[in-house]
């Protein structure tokens, strides 16, 4: 009923807008629904008219500005149906993009100034312009899809926004190992999370059930190790070309790909392919499926393990005492690092329950040294803090605060992903048809109402690199499943990562998210209508 009323109201508004042209209602800038909430917003009385006459103007080095200008053009086109021109000549009714070192003291910051005659987005670097564009998109009164405008006029409130992120690392993780997701799905997700100024996408590329990235020097990893998933089935993998395509696409949205190869545990898919890496582990009998190597024209490999089609964890490990294991991880880390422009390589390191601690520690230290050798910094789940970490290494806090504190005592920073708050695979409540609940049920208010600096006295602001929300995919099969678990919670986590603590407020977030729900609905996104929100 409420939805019907809303629809009638919106239709009435739209008719009013179309027939009266300029008399459309403008929501003033201080009543905005911007997520993540900006550092400062100063409204003015008035509006800018976005129409087919609006031009996008590049006011500094066009080679640096063109890609963001093209993004802006296509984003505004999708929302409104307008086809804006891009040029270098400034006139009335322009959206000006300007690289300007003075626009913000922060390297990722931006300023957005909207007057009756022009919109100026200025930033010291292209990523700042991109973030300014995300903010501007949220001020456009059209949602795309069925709520696209029809070549008319769109009024944007005047005023200024000054903004920059709280944390340098604002991330999401997608587990493509339990279930595989196509390059197209990953690109769609990249577009959706870029809206919320997320700048890292961590890909969990290997686990017991599947190996998802081509390694040229160990080809069976994908032909054998990639051909399985939770529940059994064909699995899948990225060729190196696919991976490079994902990296390039992410770069165009100012998102850094963080590749993870989980080790020494969570490695059954590598042991499916190469028995030589196996110290003698087996797969839980209930979920083991034998592999027919003959059918693939391969020799028998008695030490190779069967597929694991279940979701139990902690039973697998590499043979940490065999030199071949280190040749193997050297090749894997080298090949992936060569394709990865970002600074991090994630070595996993979680839940290695069958690796003795005296084997685990030197293994992590050797893996860390190989990551350094290939020019990357090590990221690892919080257990890696048992080893001697380099100061450049980062521990990802998911389970144990004492591990995070161990890392901090060694001079490392931590990435905050507390499972009880930030895990996107946790059910919203006991009725959620997807997800797990071993850590908690996480409703939208619980995903929002926490701060990384308030969990433990010893984890202080300066120890925190940023925040990441992981999506494990034991129960997640389709892209619609991803959307359901990610939205709206990722918007909450993104605000924790971007916005200053004192600007955040649940009641206000709860109001602002409604507008996002309308846009998601117009775009056909399968999001969770949390009962905590009056959608
Ligand atoms: C724990 S979180 C895991 C994953 C599972 C996840 C399910 C972490 C570092 N390890 O292997 O997928 O729980 O919620």
Short mmCIF file of C-alpha atoms and ligand atoms in Angstrom, two decimals:
data_model
loop_
_atom_site.label_atom_id
_atom_site.label_comp_id
_atom_site.label_asym_id
_atom_site.label_seq_id
_atom_site.Cartn_x
_atom_site.Cartn_y
_atom_site.Cartn_z
CA UNK A 1 0.00 0.00 0.00
CA UNK A 2 2.76 2.39 1.00
CA UNK A 3 4.60 1.53 -2.19
CA UNK A 4 1.53 2.22 -4.27
CA UNK A 5 1.09 5.60 -2.57
CA UNK A 6 4.73 6.38 -3.23
CA UNK A 7 4.32 5.49 -6.87
CA UNK A 8 1.26 7.69 -7.25
CA UNK A 9 3.10 10.53 -5.56
CA UNK A 10 6.13 10.11 -7.81
CA UNK A 11 3.96 9.99 -10.92
CA UNK A 12 2.18 13.16 -9.83
CA UNK A 13 5.54 14.83 -9.24
CA UNK A 14 6.79 13.71 -12.63
CA UNK A 15 3.69 15.05 -14.41
CA UNK A 16 4.07 18.33 -12.52
CA UNK A 17 7.72 18.46 -13.48
CA UNK A 18 7.12 17.78 -17.15
CA UNK A 19 4.26 20.22 -17.56
CA UNK A 20 5.68 23.11 -15.54
CA UNK A 21 9.32 22.80 -16.65
CA UNK A 22 11.28 24.95 -14.22
CA UNK A 23 8.74 24.62 -11.40
CA UNK A 24 10.10 21.17 -10.50
CA UNK A 25 10.78 20.73 -6.86
CA UNK A 26 14.40 21.01 -5.80
CA UNK A 27 15.52 19.23 -2.67
CA UNK A 28 17.98 21.66 -1.01
CA UNK A 29 21.54 20.46 -0.60
CA UNK A 30 21.26 20.18 3.19
CA UNK A 31 18.36 17.68 2.77
CA UNK A 32 20.50 15.48 0.54
CA UNK A 33 20.76 11.69 0.72
CA UNK A 34 24.46 11.42 -0.11
CA UNK A 35 26.14 8.18 1.01
CA UNK A 36 28.85 8.15 2.27
CA UNK A 37 28.01 11.42 4.00
CA UNK A 38 30.52 14.12 2.97
CA UNK A 39 32.87 15.95 5.34
CA UNK A 40 31.04 19.22 4.77
CA UNK A 41 28.01 20.41 2.82
CA UNK A 42 26.97 24.08 2.52
CA UNK A 43 23.61 24.69 0.82
CA UNK A 44 22.63 27.81 -1.13
CA UNK A 45 19.25 28.86 -2.47
CA UNK A 46 18.91 28.08 -6.14
CA UNK A 47 19.43 25.38 -8.70
CA UNK A 48 21.48 24.36 -11.70
CA UNK A 49 19.49 23.10 -14.67
CA UNK A 50 20.89 19.93 -16.17
CA UNK A 51 19.55 19.65 -19.71
CA UNK A 52 20.57 18.76 -23.24
CA UNK A 53 22.30 22.16 -23.33
CA UNK A 54 24.68 21.22 -20.52
CA UNK A 55 28.26 20.61 -21.63
CA UNK A 56 31.01 18.72 -19.83
CA UNK A 57 34.13 20.89 -19.93
CA UNK A 58 37.71 19.77 -19.32
CA UNK A 59 39.60 22.67 -17.82
CA UNK A 60 43.03 21.09 -17.42
CA UNK A 61 45.13 18.35 -19.04
CA UNK A 62 42.55 16.58 -21.27
CA UNK A 63 44.50 13.31 -21.43
CA UNK A 64 44.03 12.87 -17.67
CA UNK A 65 40.44 14.13 -17.66
CA UNK A 66 38.93 12.40 -20.66
CA UNK A 67 38.33 9.00 -19.05
CA UNK A 68 36.48 10.55 -16.08
CA UNK A 69 34.59 12.88 -18.41
CA UNK A 70 33.46 9.87 -20.48
CA UNK A 71 32.39 8.13 -17.28
CA UNK A 72 30.40 11.21 -16.21
CA UNK A 73 28.75 11.49 -19.62
CA UNK A 74 27.68 7.88 -19.64
CA UNK A 75 26.53 7.91 -15.99
CA UNK A 76 24.37 11.04 -16.53
CA UNK A 77 23.13 9.52 -19.79
CA UNK A 78 22.03 6.36 -17.99
CA UNK A 79 20.23 8.32 -15.28
CA UNK A 80 18.52 10.98 -17.40
CA UNK A 81 18.65 9.96 -21.05
CA UNK A 82 20.65 13.12 -21.85
CA UNK A 83 23.54 12.89 -24.30
CA UNK A 84 25.95 15.60 -23.10
CA UNK A 85 28.84 16.93 -25.15
CA UNK A 86 32.43 16.95 -23.92
CA UNK A 87 34.66 19.87 -24.83
CA UNK A 88 37.26 22.31 -23.60
CA UNK A 89 35.43 25.58 -24.02
CA UNK A 90 33.72 26.95 -20.93
CA UNK A 91 30.26 28.49 -21.35
CA UNK A 92 27.11 28.87 -19.25
CA UNK A 93 25.53 25.63 -18.11
CA UNK A 94 28.73 23.61 -17.96
CA UNK A 95 29.95 20.87 -15.67
CA UNK A 96 33.64 21.68 -15.34
CA UNK A 97 36.22 19.08 -14.37
CA UNK A 98 39.43 20.54 -13.09
CA UNK A 99 42.65 19.07 -11.73
CA UNK A 100 43.72 21.55 -9.11
CA UNK A 101 46.22 20.89 -6.33
CA UNK A 102 44.50 23.53 -4.17
CA UNK A 103 41.04 21.93 -4.34
CA UNK A 104 41.63 19.66 -1.34
CA UNK A 105 44.49 19.04 1.07
CA UNK A 106 43.82 15.31 0.75
CA UNK A 107 45.11 13.31 -2.23
CA UNK A 108 41.74 11.59 -2.72
CA UNK A 109 39.69 14.67 -1.82
CA UNK A 110 37.51 16.86 -4.03
CA UNK A 111 35.37 19.95 -3.99
CA UNK A 112 32.02 20.23 -5.72
CA UNK A 113 30.61 23.74 -6.24
CA UNK A 114 27.18 24.09 -7.77
CA UNK A 115 25.88 27.50 -8.84
CA UNK A 116 22.94 28.47 -11.07
CA UNK A 117 25.25 28.67 -14.06
CA UNK A 118 27.84 25.98 -13.60
CA UNK A 119 29.03 22.98 -11.65
CA UNK A 120 32.71 22.78 -10.82
CA UNK A 121 34.28 19.53 -9.67
CA UNK A 122 37.90 20.16 -8.67
CA UNK A 123 40.42 17.76 -7.17
CA UNK A 124 44.18 17.30 -6.90
CA UNK A 125 43.97 13.91 -8.67
CA UNK A 126 41.63 12.08 -11.07
CA UNK A 127 40.32 9.81 -8.28
CA UNK A 128 39.04 12.89 -6.45
CA UNK A 129 37.18 13.95 -9.59
CA UNK A 130 35.69 10.47 -9.77
CA UNK A 131 34.47 10.75 -6.17
CA UNK A 132 33.05 14.21 -6.88
CA UNK A 133 31.19 12.69 -9.83
CA UNK A 134 29.74 9.99 -7.54
CA UNK A 135 28.44 12.71 -5.24
CA UNK A 136 26.99 14.71 -8.14
CA UNK A 137 25.23 11.59 -9.49
CA UNK A 138 23.44 11.32 -6.15
CA UNK A 139 22.05 14.85 -6.57
CA UNK A 140 20.45 14.15 -9.95
CA UNK A 141 16.65 13.77 -9.58
CA UNK A 142 16.30 10.82 -11.98
CA UNK A 143 17.10 7.21 -11.30
CA UNK A 144 17.67 5.61 -14.68
CA UNK A 145 15.88 2.45 -15.72
CA UNK A 146 12.13 3.01 -15.68
CA UNK A 147 12.59 6.33 -13.84
CA UNK A 148 14.82 7.85 -16.49
CA UNK A 149 13.96 11.40 -17.57
CA UNK A 150 12.87 12.06 -21.13
CA UNK A 151 15.29 14.66 -22.42
CA UNK A 152 13.85 17.22 -20.03
CA UNK A 153 15.40 19.33 -17.35
CA UNK A 154 16.81 18.13 -14.07
CA UNK A 155 17.28 20.60 -11.25
CA UNK A 156 20.32 20.21 -9.02
CA UNK A 157 20.47 22.21 -5.77
CA UNK A 158 23.18 24.84 -5.43
CA UNK A 159 25.87 24.90 -2.76
CA UNK A 160 29.25 23.36 -2.10
CA UNK A 161 30.59 20.03 -0.90
CA UNK A 162 34.13 19.62 0.48
CA UNK A 163 35.04 16.01 0.97
CA UNK A 164 37.79 13.45 1.52
CA UNK A 165 37.99 9.93 2.93
CA UNK A 166 38.69 8.98 6.53
CA UNK A 167 40.53 5.76 5.56
CA UNK A 168 42.83 5.11 2.61
CA UNK A 169 41.63 1.50 2.19
CA UNK A 170 37.89 1.09 1.64
CA UNK A 171 37.28 -2.42 0.48
CA UNK A 172 35.01 -5.27 -0.36
CA UNK A 173 36.02 -8.92 -0.82
CA UNK A 174 34.38 -11.38 -3.19
CA UNK A 175 34.99 -15.11 -2.72
CA UNK A 176 35.09 -16.51 -6.25
CA UNK A 177 36.39 -19.87 -4.99
CA UNK A 178 33.33 -21.39 -3.27
CA UNK A 179 31.25 -20.34 -6.25
CA UNK A 180 32.75 -18.86 -9.38
CA UNK A 181 31.54 -15.56 -10.83
CA UNK A 182 32.12 -14.46 -14.42
CA UNK A 183 34.19 -11.46 -15.54
CA UNK A 184 30.90 -9.75 -16.44
CA UNK A 185 29.54 -10.26 -12.92
CA UNK A 186 32.71 -8.89 -11.36
CA UNK A 187 32.55 -5.82 -13.61
CA UNK A 188 28.91 -5.23 -12.65
CA UNK A 189 29.87 -5.45 -8.99
CA UNK A 190 32.76 -3.03 -9.53
CA UNK A 191 30.33 -0.49 -10.99
CA UNK A 192 27.94 -0.90 -8.08
CA UNK A 193 30.54 -0.53 -5.32
CA UNK A 194 32.35 2.38 -7.01
CA UNK A 195 29.19 4.44 -6.35
CA UNK A 196 29.99 4.24 -2.64
CA UNK A 197 33.63 5.31 -3.09
CA UNK A 198 35.00 1.83 -2.38
CA UNK A 199 38.57 1.73 -3.72
CA UNK A 200 39.74 -1.88 -3.20
CA UNK A 201 38.24 -5.15 -4.42
CA UNK A 202 39.86 -8.18 -2.81
CA UNK A 203 39.35 -11.37 -4.84
CA UNK A 204 39.58 -14.63 -2.87
CA UNK A 205 40.94 -16.62 -5.82
CA UNK A 206 41.55 -20.03 -4.27
CA UNK A 207 40.09 -22.24 -1.58
CA UNK A 208 39.45 -25.91 -0.89
CA UNK A 209 36.66 -26.11 -3.45
CA UNK A 210 38.24 -24.31 -6.39
CA UNK A 211 41.31 -22.64 -7.92
CA UNK A 212 40.18 -19.70 -10.04
CA UNK A 213 43.24 -18.13 -11.69
CA UNK A 214 45.34 -19.47 -14.54
CA UNK A 215 48.99 -20.08 -13.58
CA UNK A 216 50.93 -20.85 -16.75
CA UNK A 217 53.72 -22.77 -15.00
CA UNK A 218 51.26 -25.07 -13.15
CA UNK A 219 48.48 -25.65 -15.70
CA UNK A 220 46.54 -28.35 -13.82
CA UNK A 221 45.58 -25.80 -11.15
CA UNK A 222 42.79 -24.62 -13.40
CA UNK A 223 42.04 -27.63 -15.61
CA UNK A 224 41.68 -29.84 -12.53
CA UNK A 225 41.60 -27.49 -9.52
CA UNK A 226 39.16 -25.06 -11.15
CA UNK A 227 36.57 -27.66 -12.16
CA UNK A 228 34.61 -27.87 -8.89
CA UNK A 229 32.52 -25.72 -6.53
CA UNK A 230 30.45 -26.02 -3.36
CA UNK A 231 27.82 -28.68 -3.97
CA UNK A 232 29.82 -30.06 -6.90
CA UNK A 233 29.57 -28.67 -10.40
CA UNK A 234 31.64 -27.16 -13.12
CA UNK A 235 33.32 -24.28 -11.26
CA UNK A 236 35.37 -22.07 -13.54
CA UNK A 237 38.45 -19.89 -13.61
CA UNK A 238 39.87 -16.64 -14.98
CA UNK A 239 42.44 -16.89 -17.73
CA UNK A 240 45.29 -14.44 -17.28
CA UNK A 241 43.66 -12.29 -19.96
CA UNK A 242 40.39 -12.33 -17.96
CA UNK A 243 42.20 -11.28 -14.82
CA UNK A 244 43.96 -8.43 -16.63
CA UNK A 245 40.60 -7.34 -18.01
CA UNK A 246 39.17 -7.21 -14.46
CA UNK A 247 42.21 -5.24 -13.26
CA UNK A 248 41.85 -2.74 -16.13
CA UNK A 249 38.13 -2.29 -15.58
CA UNK A 250 38.64 -1.81 -11.85
CA UNK A 251 41.35 0.80 -12.56
CA UNK A 252 38.89 2.76 -14.69
CA UNK A 253 36.72 2.99 -11.54
CA UNK A 254 39.76 3.79 -9.33
CA UNK A 255 39.50 0.40 -7.66
CA UNK A 256 42.64 -1.58 -6.82
CA UNK A 257 42.38 -5.36 -7.20
CA UNK A 258 43.88 -7.28 -4.26
CA UNK A 259 44.49 -10.91 -5.29
CA UNK A 260 44.40 -13.59 -2.60
CA UNK A 261 45.84 -17.09 -2.77
CA UNK A 262 44.92 -18.65 0.57
CA UNK A 263 47.71 -20.78 2.12
CA UNK A 264 48.97 -23.01 3.69
CA UNK A 265 45.41 -24.11 4.61
CA UNK A 266 42.34 -23.80 2.37
CA UNK A 267 44.43 -25.40 -0.36
CA UNK A 268 42.60 -28.58 -1.34
CA UNK A 269 42.01 -27.34 -4.92
CA UNK A 270 45.81 -27.14 -5.46
CA UNK A 271 46.18 -30.60 -3.92
CA UNK A 272 43.52 -31.91 -6.36
CA UNK A 273 45.88 -30.94 -9.16
CA UNK A 274 49.37 -31.67 -7.73
CA UNK A 275 49.74 -34.47 -5.19
CA UNK A 276 53.37 -33.49 -4.71
CA UNK A 277 52.22 -30.53 -2.59
CA UNK A 278 50.23 -32.79 -0.26
CA UNK A 279 51.74 -33.86 3.09
CA UNK A 280 49.06 -36.57 3.37
CA UNK A 281 45.75 -34.86 4.03
CA UNK A 282 42.42 -36.21 2.90
CA UNK A 283 39.06 -34.61 2.25
CA UNK A 284 36.10 -35.15 4.66
CA UNK A 285 34.60 -38.38 3.35
CA UNK A 286 31.00 -37.16 3.11
CA UNK A 287 31.81 -34.44 0.62
CA UNK A 288 34.69 -36.05 -1.30
CA UNK A 289 34.24 -36.63 -5.04
CA UNK A 290 36.93 -38.62 -6.90
CA UNK A 291 38.63 -37.07 -9.92
CA UNK A 292 38.88 -39.08 -13.13
CA UNK A 293 42.34 -38.09 -14.34
CA UNK A 294 42.32 -40.73 -17.09
CA UNK A 295 39.33 -39.05 -18.71
CA UNK A 296 41.53 -35.95 -18.97
CA UNK A 297 44.38 -37.99 -20.51
CA UNK A 298 46.51 -37.63 -17.36
CA UNK A 299 48.58 -40.10 -15.35
CA UNK A 300 47.34 -41.27 -11.97
CA UNK A 301 48.58 -39.14 -9.04
CA UNK A 302 47.98 -41.20 -5.88
CA UNK A 303 48.78 -38.30 -3.52
CA UNK A 304 46.37 -35.92 -5.25
CA UNK A 305 43.16 -35.38 -3.26
CA UNK A 306 39.53 -35.73 -4.38
CA UNK A 307 37.29 -32.70 -4.83
CA UNK A 308 35.75 -31.14 -1.72
CA UNK A 309 32.14 -30.24 -2.41
CA UNK A 310 31.16 -29.34 1.17
CA UNK A 311 31.76 -26.22 3.26
CA UNK A 312 33.82 -27.61 6.14
CA UNK A 313 37.07 -25.70 6.64
CA UNK A 314 40.44 -26.34 8.21
CA UNK A 315 41.33 -29.83 6.94
CA UNK A 316 43.87 -28.99 4.23
CA UNK A 317 47.49 -27.78 4.17
CA UNK A 318 50.47 -27.58 1.88
CA UNK A 319 53.49 -29.69 2.74
CA UNK A 320 55.44 -26.91 4.44
CA UNK A 321 58.59 -29.05 4.68
CA UNK A 322 58.94 -29.81 0.98
CA UNK A 323 61.09 -27.40 -1.08
CA UNK A 324 58.75 -27.96 -4.07
CA UNK A 325 56.03 -26.12 -2.15
CA UNK A 326 58.19 -22.98 -2.11
CA UNK A 327 58.98 -23.28 -5.84
CA UNK A 328 55.23 -23.59 -6.35
CA UNK A 329 54.24 -20.54 -4.30
CA UNK A 330 57.10 -18.55 -5.85
CA UNK A 331 55.69 -19.24 -9.33
CA UNK A 332 52.13 -18.46 -8.27
CA UNK A 333 53.02 -15.21 -6.49
CA UNK A 334 55.30 -14.14 -9.38
CA UNK A 335 52.75 -14.76 -12.14
CA UNK A 336 49.92 -13.02 -10.28
CA UNK A 337 52.10 -10.12 -9.09
CA UNK A 338 53.22 -9.46 -12.66
CA UNK A 339 49.58 -8.89 -13.64
CA UNK A 340 48.70 -6.83 -10.58
CA UNK A 341 49.49 -3.10 -10.53
CA UNK A 342 48.23 -2.64 -6.95
CA UNK A 343 50.61 -2.80 -3.97
CA UNK A 344 49.13 -5.82 -2.13
CA UNK A 345 49.29 -9.60 -2.43
CA UNK A 346 47.06 -11.44 0.05
CA UNK A 347 48.47 -14.77 1.28
CA UNK A 348 45.41 -15.84 3.31
CA UNK A 349 46.85 -17.73 6.26
CA UNK A 350 43.51 -18.33 8.05
CA UNK A 351 42.25 -21.50 9.68
CA UNK A 352 45.33 -23.65 8.96
CA UNK A 353 44.14 -26.08 11.64
CA UNK A 354 46.19 -29.05 10.41
CA UNK A 355 49.45 -27.13 9.98
CA UNK A 356 51.52 -27.33 13.19
CA UNK A 357 52.37 -23.85 14.54
CA UNK A 358 56.10 -24.64 14.18
CA UNK A 359 55.48 -25.23 10.48
CA UNK A 360 52.96 -22.42 10.01
CA UNK A 361 55.24 -19.63 11.23
CA UNK A 362 58.20 -20.26 8.90
CA UNK A 363 55.79 -20.88 6.02
CA UNK A 364 54.17 -17.45 6.47
CA UNK A 365 57.58 -15.79 6.80
CA UNK A 366 58.79 -17.43 3.56
CA UNK A 367 55.61 -16.50 1.71
CA UNK A 368 55.98 -12.92 2.97
CA UNK A 369 59.58 -12.82 1.67
CA UNK A 370 58.47 -14.05 -1.77
CA UNK A 371 55.75 -11.39 -1.90
CA UNK A 372 58.43 -8.75 -1.13
CA UNK A 373 60.74 -10.22 -3.77
CA UNK A 374 58.04 -9.55 -6.38
CA UNK A 375 57.59 -5.97 -5.21
CA UNK A 376 54.34 -6.36 -3.27
CA UNK A 377 53.25 -5.88 0.34
CA UNK A 378 51.77 -8.82 2.21
CA UNK A 379 48.19 -8.86 3.40
CA UNK A 380 47.04 -11.83 5.49
CA UNK A 381 44.13 -12.85 7.74
CA UNK A 382 44.80 -12.01 11.40
CA UNK A 383 46.43 -15.38 12.21
CA UNK A 384 49.52 -14.35 10.21
CA UNK A 385 50.48 -12.13 13.18
CA UNK A 386 51.87 -15.27 14.86
CA UNK A 387 54.75 -14.99 12.39
CA UNK A 388 57.31 -12.18 12.32
CA UNK A 389 55.69 -9.56 10.11
CA UNK A 390 57.40 -6.87 8.10
CA UNK A 391 56.27 -3.35 9.05
CA UNK A 392 54.77 -3.03 5.54
CA UNK A 393 52.63 -6.13 6.01
CA UNK A 394 48.98 -5.73 6.96
CA UNK A 395 46.91 -8.11 9.11
CA UNK A 396 43.23 -8.36 8.29
CA UNK A 397 41.28 -8.53 11.55
CA UNK A 398 38.33 -10.90 11.12
CA UNK A 399 38.16 -13.06 14.24
CA UNK A 400 40.67 -12.47 17.00
CA UNK A 401 41.49 -9.05 18.41
CA UNK A 402 44.55 -10.54 20.13
CA UNK A 403 46.00 -11.37 16.69
CA UNK A 404 45.35 -7.86 15.43
CA UNK A 405 47.06 -6.49 18.53
CA UNK A 406 50.03 -8.83 17.96
CA UNK A 407 50.38 -7.35 14.47
CA UNK A 408 50.20 -3.79 15.81
CA UNK A 409 52.87 -4.59 18.40
CA UNK A 410 55.10 -5.64 15.52
CA UNK A 411 54.59 -2.26 13.82
CA UNK A 412 52.10 -3.46 11.19
CA UNK A 413 48.77 -1.86 10.35
CA UNK A 414 45.47 -3.69 10.43
CA UNK A 415 42.59 -3.88 7.98
CA UNK A 416 39.29 -4.05 9.84
CA UNK A 417 36.83 -6.79 8.83
CA UNK A 418 35.31 -7.94 12.13
CA UNK A 419 33.07 -10.86 11.17
CA UNK A 420 30.40 -9.85 13.68
CA UNK A 421 29.91 -6.47 11.97
CA UNK A 422 31.41 -6.46 8.48
CA UNK A 423 30.76 -9.94 7.03
CA UNK A 424 28.36 -9.65 4.13
CA UNK A 425 27.71 -13.41 4.10
CA UNK A 426 26.09 -13.29 7.54
CA UNK A 427 22.29 -13.55 7.46
CA UNK A 428 20.34 -10.40 8.24
CA UNK A 429 18.15 -12.40 10.62
CA UNK A 430 17.12 -16.01 11.14
CA UNK A 431 14.73 -15.90 8.17
CA UNK A 432 17.25 -14.77 5.54
CA UNK A 433 17.22 -17.41 2.78
CA UNK A 434 20.95 -16.97 2.00
CA UNK A 435 24.07 -16.81 4.12
CA UNK A 436 25.49 -18.25 7.32
CA UNK A 437 25.25 -17.10 10.93
CA UNK A 438 28.27 -18.52 12.76
CA UNK A 439 29.49 -14.99 13.63
CA UNK A 440 26.17 -13.14 14.04
CA UNK A 441 22.97 -12.04 12.40
CA UNK A 442 23.81 -8.64 10.96
CA UNK A 443 20.88 -6.30 10.35
CA UNK A 444 21.52 -2.98 8.61
CA UNK A 445 21.73 -1.01 11.87
CA UNK A 446 24.34 -3.44 13.22
CA UNK A 447 26.39 -3.15 10.04
CA UNK A 448 26.25 0.64 10.48
CA UNK A 449 26.54 1.20 14.22
CA UNK A 450 30.19 0.50 14.95
CA UNK A 451 33.49 2.24 14.57
CA UNK A 452 36.87 0.63 13.85
CA UNK A 453 38.51 2.72 16.58
CA UNK A 454 36.05 1.61 19.27
CA UNK A 455 36.41 -2.17 19.18
CA UNK A 456 39.63 -2.52 21.21
CA UNK A 457 41.61 0.04 23.19
CA UNK A 458 44.86 -1.16 21.58
CA UNK A 459 43.55 -0.74 18.02
CA UNK A 460 43.87 3.00 17.51
CA UNK A 461 43.15 5.21 14.51
CA UNK A 462 46.80 5.28 13.42
CA UNK A 463 46.98 1.47 13.45
CA UNK A 464 44.08 1.14 11.01
CA UNK A 465 44.64 1.07 7.27
CA UNK A 466 40.96 0.84 6.52
CA UNK A 467 37.81 -1.26 6.46
CA UNK A 468 36.81 -4.17 4.24
CA UNK A 469 33.51 -6.06 3.96
CA UNK A 470 34.00 -9.67 2.79
CA UNK A 471 31.39 -11.70 0.93
CA UNK A 472 32.02 -15.43 1.30
CA UNK A 473 30.02 -17.44 -1.18
CA UNK A 474 29.29 -20.88 0.23
CA UNK A 475 25.56 -20.12 -0.18
CA UNK A 476 25.81 -17.42 -2.84
CA UNK A 477 25.32 -18.69 -6.40
CA UNK A 478 23.92 -15.96 -8.65
CA UNK A 479 24.62 -12.27 -9.15
CA UNK A 480 21.18 -11.54 -7.64
CA UNK A 481 22.33 -13.41 -4.51
CA UNK A 482 25.39 -11.15 -4.35
CA UNK A 483 23.21 -8.04 -4.61
CA UNK A 484 20.89 -9.26 -1.86
CA UNK A 485 23.69 -9.74 0.67
CA UNK A 486 25.74 -6.67 -0.34
CA UNK A 487 22.98 -4.05 -0.47
CA UNK A 488 22.18 -2.12 1.61
CA UNK A 489 24.93 -3.25 4.04
CA UNK A 490 27.86 -2.21 1.88
CA UNK A 491 26.54 1.37 1.87
CA UNK A 492 26.75 1.28 5.68
CA UNK A 493 30.30 -0.07 5.70
CA UNK A 494 31.35 2.39 2.99
CA UNK A 495 30.18 5.27 5.19
CA UNK A 496 32.24 3.92 8.11
CA UNK A 497 35.29 3.80 5.85
CA UNK A 498 34.84 7.18 4.13
CA UNK A 499 33.04 9.56 6.47
CA UNK A 500 34.36 11.20 9.63
CA UNK A 501 33.07 9.48 12.75
CA UNK A 502 31.36 12.61 14.06
CA UNK A 503 29.36 13.03 10.82
CA UNK A 504 27.81 9.56 11.04
CA UNK A 505 24.41 8.98 12.57
CA UNK A 506 22.10 5.96 12.22
CA UNK A 507 18.83 7.91 12.18
CA UNK A 508 20.13 10.10 9.40
CA UNK A 509 21.58 7.15 7.46
CA UNK A 510 18.25 5.39 7.77
CA UNK A 511 16.61 8.41 6.15
CA UNK A 512 19.22 8.77 3.40
CA UNK A 513 19.24 5.09 2.38
CA UNK A 514 15.57 5.35 1.29
CA UNK A 515 16.57 7.44 -1.71
CA UNK A 516 19.20 4.81 -2.63
CA UNK A 517 16.55 2.11 -2.44
CA UNK A 518 14.50 4.05 -5.01
CA UNK A 519 17.47 4.23 -7.35
CA UNK A 520 18.27 0.54 -6.84
CA UNK A 521 14.68 -0.35 -7.53
CA UNK A 522 14.69 1.64 -10.76
CA UNK A 523 17.89 -0.15 -11.74
CA UNK A 524 16.42 -3.56 -11.00
CA UNK A 525 18.82 -4.35 -8.19
CA UNK A 526 17.87 -7.23 -5.89
CA UNK A 527 18.52 -5.50 -2.57
CA UNK A 528 17.32 -6.44 0.93
CA UNK A 529 14.42 -4.27 2.14
CA UNK A 530 15.53 -4.09 5.74
CA UNK A 531 12.59 -3.64 8.15
CA UNK A 532 14.74 -1.05 9.95
CA UNK A 533 14.08 1.36 7.07
CA UNK A 534 10.86 2.96 5.82
CA UNK A 535 11.53 2.29 2.15
C1 LIG B 1 35.55 -18.15 7.82
S1 LIG B 1 36.82 -15.55 7.43
C2 LIG B 1 36.49 -18.18 6.80
C3 LIG B 1 36.06 -18.52 5.43
C4 LIG B 1 34.60 -18.85 5.36
C5 LIG B 1 33.83 -17.90 6.23
C6 LIG B 1 32.35 -18.07 6.15
C7 LIG B 1 37.99 -16.42 7.11
C8 LIG B 1 39.28 -15.78 7.07
N1 LIG B 1 37.77 -17.73 6.93
O1 LIG B 1 36.82 -19.59 4.94
O2 LIG B 1 34.19 -18.77 4.04
O3 LIG B 1 34.24 -18.07 7.56
O4 LIG B 1 31.68 -17.05 6.82
#
